[in-house]
Amino acid sequence: MIPPLAVALLYKEKSVFSFFYTLAIAGTFGALGWFSTRQAKVQLRTQDGFLIIVLFWLLFSVISALPLWIDDTLNIGLADAMFEGVSGITTTGASVLNDVSGVPKSFLYYRSQLNFIGGLGVIVLAVAVLPLLGIGGAKLYQSEMPGPFKEERLTPRLADTSKNLWLIYLGLGLACTLAFRLAGMPWFDALCHGISTVSLGGFSTRNESLGYFDSAAVEMVGGIFSILAAVNFTLYFVAVGRRSLKPLYRNPELRFFLLVLAIIVAIVCIELYRSGMYGAEDAFVHGFFLTSSMMTDNGLAIADYAKIPSHTIMLLLAASFFGGCVGSTCGGIKALRFLIMYKQSRHEINQLVHPNAIFTIKVGNAPIQDRVLRSVWSFFFLYVLFSCLFIWLLNLMGYDMVTAFATVAACINNMGLGYGETAAGFGTLSDAAKWLMCAAMLLGRLEIYPMLILCSRAFWRF
């Protein structure tokens, strides 16, 4: 709460009290909790790691919503505040605020900061900079990191791994901020968009998002850094350590992600030009930016996003389920899982043609274990199942299928751009729909399993 409080003081805004009260409330309860348990020696089990992850995210969601709910100038209810807070901390970027441009600067910065903190994970940050927790961080880290290969580390010590990830993350955020400034943005807008872009959060300081600036340079910066933020951060660490780009272009997941991205960019650019909305140059700029933003689940948009042909929007909404690479700040199912499923599908075809042959499924030179295959297909099934469930529930509440599909895609993929009734924002949703989409955002951010594990009998039996 201290940085946005400082921004409120700088611009002499009344919102300073909202951040101060939240700081006092959360700080008091946190201090009491720490003081009462500081002598305890805890050895976490796997079950404890999952429990703490879910409780932390629920708690941080509530804390994130507090200043928004307390502040009189925003004048929003509890459901709206929770939706905005959850959207920020899960890097979704979906907003219920009708006039973002009129919001105090401290809250504009605060929303982007929520994106930034949630981007690489609150727990990874805690393990990196708060060693006074004194608990086994490995279990928390294993539960927090996205993707099927949760046991991998970059360095022998977990704290070193987390610090290195955050150094890379901070460096990318600084580079993006400077790039936006050089592209013509004022410093405040550049900072807010820089940290929300590298987190793939998508919160903007303007109602029209990046479209407000009407600048090809700004959109190209947004598109390029969306792609950079969708790359597995461990690849950056290895590339920097070896002083070579080979780890990047040799990575099969990254190559697969860039191939799919290039295909969809080409389709969208052609369709934007073919529709007559833009000339060739504008169609390329808008198509590249919008595809990069939506496919990586960033959610920054152009001004007339909702006027794009509906079949193109539907393609982009479907692409948001693809996401980026594991170990990045993106949402969605992730490229590696799609690559594994593609290879297994091809394996099944070959096996049917040659029943007696022995095939091995590999990603690069690494064979894929059966446990990983089961995990990937199980996750894919659950992801599709919950997406369909949320779409049906929104449809049950009275929303048409286009609105329901787009809203669920925006929330469960942590992408933030709706369509239909939610094209201009999510404030039109009922309170029940907002609470439902809060659950979708948290499920997507935690990749479903941690929350499902807490609902299983097996978890509470031992």
Coordinates of C-alpha atoms in Angstrom, one line a residue:
M1 CA 0.0 0.0 0.0
I2 CA 2.9 2.4 0.5
P3 CA 3.7 3.2 -3.2
P4 CA 0.1 4.1 -4.2
L5 CA -0.1 6.0 -0.9
A6 CA 2.9 8.0 -1.9
V7 CA 1.4 8.7 -5.4
A8 CA -1.8 9.9 -3.6
L9 CA 0.3 12.3 -1.5
L10 CA 2.2 13.5 -4.6
Y11 CA -1.0 14.4 -6.4
K12 CA -2.8 15.6 -3.2
E13 CA -5.6 13.1 -3.6
K14 CA -8.1 12.1 -0.8
S15 CA -7.5 8.5 -1.7
V16 CA -4.5 8.6 0.6
F17 CA -6.8 7.7 3.5
S18 CA -8.1 4.6 1.7
F19 CA -4.6 3.2 1.3
F20 CA -3.6 4.2 4.8
Y21 CA -6.6 2.5 6.4
T22 CA -6.0 -0.6 4.3
L23 CA -2.3 -0.6 5.4
A24 CA -3.3 -0.2 9.0
I25 CA -5.9 -2.9 9.0
A26 CA -3.9 -5.5 7.0
G27 CA -0.7 -4.6 8.9
T28 CA -2.3 -4.9 12.3
F29 CA -3.7 -8.4 11.5
G30 CA -0.5 -9.5 9.9
A31 CA 1.6 -8.3 12.8
L32 CA -0.7 -10.1 15.3
G33 CA -0.5 -13.3 13.3
W34 CA 3.3 -13.1 13.0
F35 CA 3.7 -12.2 16.7
S36 CA 1.6 -15.1 17.9
T37 CA 3.3 -17.7 15.8
R38 CA 6.9 -16.4 15.5
Q39 CA 8.3 -19.1 17.8
A40 CA 6.6 -22.0 15.9
K41 CA 8.6 -24.4 13.8
V42 CA 6.7 -25.6 10.8
Q43 CA 7.6 -28.3 8.3
L44 CA 5.1 -28.0 5.5
R45 CA 3.6 -31.0 3.8
T46 CA 2.4 -31.0 0.2
Q47 CA -1.2 -30.5 1.4
D48 CA -0.1 -27.5 3.5
G49 CA 1.4 -25.9 0.5
F50 CA -1.8 -26.1 -1.5
L51 CA -3.9 -24.9 1.4
I52 CA -1.6 -21.9 2.0
I53 CA -1.5 -21.0 -1.7
V54 CA -5.3 -20.8 -1.9
L55 CA -5.7 -19.0 1.4
F56 CA -3.0 -16.4 0.4
W57 CA -4.7 -15.7 -2.9
L58 CA -8.1 -15.3 -1.3
L59 CA -6.6 -13.1 1.4
F60 CA -4.6 -11.0 -1.1
S61 CA -7.8 -10.6 -3.2
V62 CA -9.7 -9.2 -0.2
I63 CA -6.8 -6.9 0.7
S64 CA -6.5 -5.7 -2.9
A65 CA -10.2 -4.8 -2.9
L66 CA -10.2 -2.9 0.4
P67 CA -8.9 0.5 -0.7
L68 CA -11.3 0.4 -3.7
W69 CA -14.3 -0.4 -1.5
I70 CA -13.3 2.1 1.2
D71 CA -12.8 5.1 -1.1
D72 CA -15.7 7.5 -1.4
T73 CA -14.7 9.0 -4.8
L74 CA -15.0 5.6 -6.6
N75 CA -18.4 4.9 -5.0
I76 CA -18.4 1.2 -5.9
G77 CA -20.0 -1.7 -4.0
L78 CA -18.4 -4.7 -2.5
A79 CA -18.9 -6.9 -5.6
D80 CA -17.4 -4.3 -7.9
A81 CA -14.4 -3.8 -5.5
M82 CA -13.8 -7.5 -5.3
F83 CA -14.0 -8.0 -9.0
E84 CA -11.5 -5.1 -9.6
G85 CA -9.2 -6.4 -6.9
V86 CA -9.3 -10.0 -8.0
S87 CA -8.9 -8.9 -11.7
G88 CA -5.8 -6.9 -10.7
I89 CA -4.0 -9.5 -8.6
T90 CA -4.7 -12.3 -11.0
T91 CA -3.5 -10.1 -13.9
T92 CA -6.8 -10.4 -15.7
G93 CA -7.3 -6.7 -16.4
A94 CA -11.1 -6.8 -16.6
S95 CA -12.5 -3.6 -15.2
V96 CA -15.9 -2.6 -13.8
L97 CA -15.0 1.1 -13.7
N98 CA -17.0 3.1 -16.3
D99 CA -14.7 6.0 -16.6
V100 CA -11.1 4.9 -16.0
S101 CA -9.7 8.2 -17.3
G102 CA -11.5 10.0 -14.4
V103 CA -10.1 7.8 -11.7
P104 CA -7.5 9.3 -9.3
K105 CA -4.0 8.7 -10.4
S106 CA -3.1 6.9 -7.2
F107 CA -5.8 4.2 -8.1
L108 CA -4.6 4.1 -11.7
Y109 CA -1.1 3.3 -10.4
Y110 CA -2.5 0.9 -7.8
R111 CA -4.3 -1.2 -10.4
S112 CA -1.1 -1.5 -12.5
Q113 CA 0.8 -2.4 -9.4
L114 CA -1.6 -5.2 -8.6
N115 CA -1.0 -6.6 -12.0
F116 CA 2.8 -6.4 -11.5
I117 CA 2.7 -8.1 -8.1
G118 CA 0.4 -10.8 -9.3
G119 CA 2.3 -11.4 -12.5
L120 CA 5.1 -13.7 -11.2
G121 CA 3.2 -14.7 -8.1
V122 CA 2.9 -13.3 -4.7
I123 CA 4.3 -16.4 -3.1
V124 CA 7.4 -16.4 -5.2
L125 CA 7.9 -12.8 -4.1
A126 CA 7.5 -13.8 -0.5
V127 CA 10.0 -16.6 -0.7
A128 CA 12.5 -14.3 -2.4
V129 CA 12.4 -11.3 -0.1
L130 CA 10.7 -12.4 3.1
P131 CA 12.9 -15.2 4.5
L132 CA 11.5 -14.4 7.9
L133 CA 8.6 -16.6 7.1
G134 CA 10.8 -19.5 8.3
I135 CA 8.8 -22.2 6.5
G136 CA 9.6 -24.7 3.8
G137 CA 9.3 -22.5 0.7
A138 CA 9.7 -25.3 -1.7
K139 CA 6.1 -26.5 -1.2
L140 CA 4.7 -23.1 -1.8
Y141 CA 6.9 -22.5 -4.9
Q142 CA 5.9 -25.9 -6.3
S143 CA 2.2 -25.1 -5.9
E144 CA 2.5 -21.6 -7.2
M145 CA 4.5 -22.0 -10.4
P146 CA 2.5 -22.7 -13.6
G147 CA 2.9 -25.6 -16.0
P148 CA 3.4 -29.3 -15.8
F149 CA 7.0 -29.3 -14.8
K150 CA 6.7 -27.8 -11.3
E151 CA 9.7 -29.4 -9.8
E152 CA 12.3 -27.6 -12.0
R153 CA 14.6 -24.9 -10.4
L154 CA 17.1 -22.6 -11.9
T155 CA 19.5 -22.6 -8.9
P156 CA 20.1 -25.0 -6.0
R157 CA 18.5 -22.6 -3.5
L158 CA 14.9 -21.7 -3.9
A159 CA 15.4 -18.1 -2.7
D160 CA 18.1 -17.6 -5.3
T161 CA 15.7 -18.9 -8.0
S162 CA 13.0 -16.5 -7.0
K163 CA 15.3 -13.5 -6.7
N164 CA 16.7 -14.2 -10.2
L165 CA 13.2 -14.4 -11.6
W166 CA 12.2 -11.2 -10.0
L167 CA 15.4 -9.4 -11.2
I168 CA 14.6 -10.4 -14.8
Y169 CA 10.9 -9.4 -14.3
L170 CA 11.9 -6.0 -12.9
G171 CA 14.4 -5.5 -15.7
L172 CA 11.7 -6.3 -18.3
G173 CA 9.3 -3.9 -16.6
L174 CA 11.8 -1.1 -16.7
A175 CA 12.7 -1.7 -20.3
C176 CA 9.0 -1.7 -21.3
T177 CA 8.4 1.6 -19.3
L178 CA 11.3 3.3 -21.1
A179 CA 10.1 1.9 -24.5
F180 CA 6.6 3.4 -24.0
R181 CA 8.1 6.7 -23.0
L182 CA 10.3 6.8 -26.1
A183 CA 7.2 5.9 -28.1
G184 CA 5.5 9.2 -26.9
M185 CA 3.7 8.3 -23.7
P186 CA 3.8 10.7 -20.7
W187 CA 5.9 9.2 -17.9
F188 CA 3.0 8.3 -15.6
D189 CA 1.2 6.5 -18.4
A190 CA 4.4 4.8 -19.5
L191 CA 5.0 3.5 -16.0
C192 CA 1.5 2.2 -15.5
H193 CA 1.3 0.5 -18.9
G194 CA 4.9 -0.7 -18.7
I195 CA 4.3 -2.7 -15.5
S196 CA 0.9 -3.9 -16.5
T197 CA 2.2 -5.1 -19.9
V198 CA 5.1 -7.2 -18.6
S199 CA 2.7 -8.8 -16.1
L200 CA 0.3 -9.4 -19.0
G201 CA -2.3 -7.8 -16.7
G202 CA -3.8 -5.3 -19.2
F203 CA -5.0 -2.5 -16.8
S204 CA -4.8 0.8 -18.6
T205 CA -5.0 4.5 -17.5
R206 CA -7.4 5.3 -20.4
N207 CA -10.9 4.2 -21.3
E208 CA -9.7 3.4 -24.9
S209 CA -6.6 1.5 -23.6
L210 CA -3.6 1.9 -25.9
G211 CA -6.0 3.1 -28.6
Y212 CA -6.2 6.4 -26.8
F213 CA -2.6 7.3 -28.0
D214 CA -3.4 6.6 -31.7
S215 CA 0.2 5.7 -32.2
A216 CA 1.7 2.8 -34.3
A217 CA 4.9 3.0 -32.2
V218 CA 3.0 2.6 -28.9
E219 CA 1.0 -0.4 -30.3
M220 CA 4.2 -2.0 -31.6
V221 CA 5.9 -1.6 -28.1
G222 CA 2.8 -3.1 -26.5
G223 CA 2.8 -6.1 -28.9
I224 CA 6.5 -6.8 -28.7
F225 CA 6.6 -6.7 -24.9
S226 CA 3.5 -8.8 -24.7
I227 CA 5.4 -11.5 -26.6
L228 CA 8.5 -11.0 -24.5
A229 CA 6.5 -11.4 -21.3
A230 CA 4.9 -14.6 -22.6
V231 CA 8.3 -16.3 -22.8
N232 CA 9.4 -18.7 -20.1
F233 CA 11.4 -16.6 -17.7
T234 CA 13.8 -19.4 -16.9
L235 CA 14.9 -19.2 -20.6
Y236 CA 15.9 -15.6 -20.0
F237 CA 17.8 -16.6 -16.9
V238 CA 19.7 -19.4 -18.7
A239 CA 20.4 -17.1 -21.7
V240 CA 21.8 -14.3 -19.5
G241 CA 23.9 -16.9 -17.6
R242 CA 25.4 -18.4 -20.7
R243 CA 25.5 -15.0 -22.6
S244 CA 23.9 -16.7 -25.6
L245 CA 20.5 -16.7 -27.3
K246 CA 20.7 -20.4 -28.1
P247 CA 18.5 -21.4 -25.1
L248 CA 15.8 -19.3 -26.6
Y249 CA 15.7 -20.4 -30.2
R250 CA 16.4 -24.0 -29.4
N251 CA 13.5 -24.2 -27.0
P252 CA 10.7 -26.3 -28.7
E253 CA 7.9 -24.7 -26.7
L254 CA 9.0 -21.2 -27.6
R255 CA 9.3 -22.1 -31.3
F256 CA 5.8 -23.7 -31.2
F257 CA 4.4 -20.7 -29.5
L258 CA 5.9 -18.3 -32.1
L259 CA 4.7 -20.4 -35.0
V260 CA 1.1 -20.4 -33.8
L261 CA 1.3 -16.7 -33.0
A262 CA 2.7 -15.9 -36.5
I263 CA -0.2 -17.9 -38.1
I264 CA -2.9 -16.1 -36.1
V265 CA -1.2 -12.7 -36.6
A266 CA -1.2 -13.3 -40.4
I267 CA -4.9 -14.4 -40.4
V268 CA -6.0 -11.4 -38.3
C269 CA -4.0 -8.9 -40.4
I270 CA -5.5 -10.3 -43.6
E271 CA -9.0 -10.2 -42.2
L272 CA -8.7 -6.6 -41.0
Y273 CA -7.4 -5.5 -44.4
R274 CA -10.0 -7.6 -46.2
S275 CA -12.9 -6.1 -44.2
G276 CA -12.0 -2.6 -45.4
M277 CA -11.5 -1.2 -41.9
Y278 CA -7.9 -0.4 -42.4
G279 CA -5.2 0.0 -45.1
A280 CA -2.4 -2.5 -45.3
E281 CA -0.1 -0.7 -42.8
D282 CA -2.7 -0.1 -40.2
A283 CA -4.1 -3.6 -40.6
F284 CA -0.6 -5.0 -39.8
V285 CA 0.0 -2.7 -36.8
H286 CA -3.4 -3.3 -35.3
G287 CA -3.5 -7.0 -36.2
F288 CA 0.0 -7.6 -34.7
F289 CA -0.7 -5.7 -31.5
L290 CA -4.2 -7.1 -30.9
T291 CA -3.2 -10.7 -31.6
S292 CA -0.1 -10.4 -29.4
S293 CA -2.1 -8.8 -26.6
M294 CA -5.1 -11.2 -26.6
M295 CA -3.2 -14.5 -27.3
T296 CA -0.8 -13.8 -24.5
D297 CA -3.7 -12.8 -22.3
N298 CA -2.4 -9.2 -21.8
G299 CA -5.8 -7.6 -22.7
L300 CA -4.6 -4.2 -23.9
A301 CA -6.8 -3.1 -26.8
I302 CA -7.2 -0.7 -29.7
A303 CA -9.9 2.0 -29.5
D304 CA -12.4 0.4 -32.0
Y305 CA -11.7 -3.1 -30.8
A306 CA -15.5 -4.0 -30.6
K307 CA -16.0 -2.9 -34.3
I308 CA -13.7 -5.6 -35.7
P309 CA -15.5 -8.3 -37.6
S310 CA -17.0 -10.8 -35.2
H311 CA -15.4 -13.9 -36.7
T312 CA -12.0 -12.2 -36.1
I313 CA -12.8 -11.4 -32.5
M314 CA -14.0 -15.0 -32.0
L315 CA -10.6 -16.3 -33.3
L316 CA -8.8 -14.0 -30.9
L317 CA -10.9 -15.1 -28.0
A318 CA -10.3 -18.7 -28.8
A319 CA -6.5 -17.9 -29.1
S320 CA -6.6 -16.6 -25.5
F321 CA -7.1 -20.2 -24.3
F322 CA -3.7 -21.0 -26.0
G323 CA -1.8 -18.5 -23.9
G324 CA 2.0 -18.3 -23.9
C325 CA 4.8 -20.4 -22.5
V326 CA 4.9 -22.0 -19.1
G327 CA 6.9 -20.1 -16.5
S328 CA 5.7 -16.8 -17.9
T329 CA 3.1 -14.3 -16.6
C330 CA 0.4 -15.3 -19.1
G331 CA -2.8 -17.1 -18.5
G332 CA -4.6 -19.8 -20.5
I333 CA -3.7 -23.4 -21.0
K334 CA -0.1 -22.7 -22.2
A335 CA 1.8 -23.6 -25.3
L336 CA 3.7 -26.5 -23.8
R337 CA 0.5 -28.4 -23.0
F338 CA -0.8 -27.9 -26.5
L339 CA 2.5 -29.1 -27.9
I340 CA 2.4 -32.2 -25.8
M341 CA -1.2 -33.0 -26.8
Y342 CA -0.4 -32.4 -30.4
K343 CA 2.6 -34.8 -30.2
Q344 CA 0.6 -37.4 -28.4
S345 CA -2.3 -37.1 -31.0
R346 CA 0.3 -37.6 -33.8
H347 CA 1.7 -40.6 -31.8
E348 CA -1.8 -42.2 -31.6
I349 CA -2.2 -41.8 -35.4
N350 CA 1.2 -43.4 -36.0
Q351 CA 0.4 -46.2 -33.5
L352 CA -2.9 -47.0 -35.4
V353 CA -1.0 -47.2 -38.7
H354 CA 1.8 -49.3 -37.2
P355 CA 0.3 -51.2 -34.2
N356 CA 3.5 -53.2 -33.4
A357 CA 5.9 -50.2 -33.6
I358 CA 7.2 -48.6 -30.4
F359 CA 7.1 -44.8 -30.4
T360 CA 8.4 -42.3 -27.8
I361 CA 6.8 -38.9 -27.3
K362 CA 9.5 -36.2 -27.0
V363 CA 9.6 -32.5 -26.6
G364 CA 12.9 -31.6 -28.0
N365 CA 15.2 -34.3 -26.9
A366 CA 13.4 -35.0 -23.6
P367 CA 11.0 -38.0 -23.5
I368 CA 7.6 -37.2 -21.9
Q369 CA 6.7 -39.4 -18.9
D370 CA 3.3 -40.9 -18.6
R371 CA 2.6 -39.0 -15.5
V372 CA 3.1 -35.7 -17.4
L373 CA 0.8 -36.9 -20.2
R374 CA -1.9 -37.8 -17.7
S375 CA -1.5 -34.5 -16.0
V376 CA -1.7 -32.5 -19.2
W377 CA -4.8 -34.2 -20.5
S378 CA -6.5 -34.1 -17.1
F379 CA -5.8 -30.4 -16.8
F380 CA -7.1 -29.8 -20.4
F381 CA -10.3 -31.7 -19.6
L382 CA -10.9 -29.7 -16.3
Y383 CA -10.1 -26.4 -18.0
V384 CA -12.6 -27.0 -20.8
L385 CA -15.2 -28.4 -18.3
F386 CA -15.0 -25.4 -16.1
S387 CA -15.1 -23.0 -19.0
C388 CA -18.3 -24.7 -20.3
L389 CA -19.8 -24.6 -16.8
F390 CA -19.1 -20.9 -16.4
I391 CA -20.5 -20.2 -19.9
W392 CA -23.7 -22.2 -19.1
L393 CA -24.1 -20.4 -15.7
L394 CA -23.8 -17.0 -17.3
N395 CA -26.3 -18.0 -20.0
L396 CA -28.6 -19.2 -17.2
M397 CA -28.4 -15.7 -15.7
G398 CA -29.7 -14.2 -19.0
Y399 CA -26.6 -13.4 -21.0
D400 CA -26.5 -14.3 -24.6
M401 CA -24.0 -17.0 -25.7
V402 CA -21.5 -14.5 -27.4
T403 CA -21.4 -12.4 -24.2
A404 CA -21.1 -15.5 -22.0
F405 CA -18.3 -17.1 -24.0
A406 CA -16.3 -13.8 -24.3
T407 CA -16.7 -13.0 -20.6
V408 CA -15.6 -16.5 -19.5
A409 CA -12.7 -16.4 -22.0
A410 CA -11.6 -13.0 -20.6
C411 CA -11.8 -14.2 -17.0
I412 CA -10.7 -17.8 -16.8
N413 CA -7.8 -17.0 -19.2
N414 CA -6.9 -13.9 -17.2
M415 CA -7.1 -11.9 -20.5
G416 CA -9.5 -9.1 -19.6
L417 CA -11.2 -8.2 -22.9
G418 CA -14.9 -9.0 -23.2
Y419 CA -17.3 -8.9 -26.2
G420 CA -21.0 -8.4 -26.6
E421 CA -22.4 -6.8 -23.5
T422 CA -19.0 -6.7 -21.9
A423 CA -17.1 -5.2 -24.8
A424 CA -17.0 -1.8 -23.1
G425 CA -16.4 -3.1 -19.6
F426 CA -17.6 -5.6 -17.0
G427 CA -19.7 -3.1 -15.0
T428 CA -22.8 -4.3 -16.8
L429 CA -22.6 -7.7 -15.2
S430 CA -24.9 -8.5 -12.2
D431 CA -23.4 -8.9 -8.8
A432 CA -23.9 -12.7 -9.0
A433 CA -22.1 -12.8 -12.4
K434 CA -19.2 -10.7 -10.9
W435 CA -18.7 -13.1 -8.0
L436 CA -18.9 -16.0 -10.4
M437 CA -16.2 -14.4 -12.6
C438 CA -14.0 -13.8 -9.5
A439 CA -14.0 -17.5 -9.0
A440 CA -13.2 -18.0 -12.7
M441 CA -10.2 -15.6 -12.5
L442 CA -8.8 -17.3 -9.4
L443 CA -9.3 -20.8 -10.9
G444 CA -7.5 -19.7 -14.1
R445 CA -4.6 -18.0 -12.2
L446 CA -4.0 -21.0 -9.9
E447 CA -4.5 -23.5 -12.7
I448 CA -7.5 -25.2 -11.2
Y449 CA -5.8 -28.0 -9.2
P450 CA -5.0 -26.2 -5.9
M451 CA -8.6 -25.1 -5.5
L452 CA -10.0 -28.5 -6.5
I453 CA -7.6 -30.3 -4.2
L454 CA -9.1 -28.3 -1.3
C455 CA -12.5 -29.6 -2.2
S456 CA -11.5 -33.2 -2.4
R457 CA -12.1 -35.7 0.4
A458 CA -8.6 -37.2 0.0
F459 CA -7.1 -33.8 1.1
W460 CA -8.9 -33.6 4.4
R461 CA -8.7 -37.3 5.2
F462 CA -5.0 -37.1 6.2

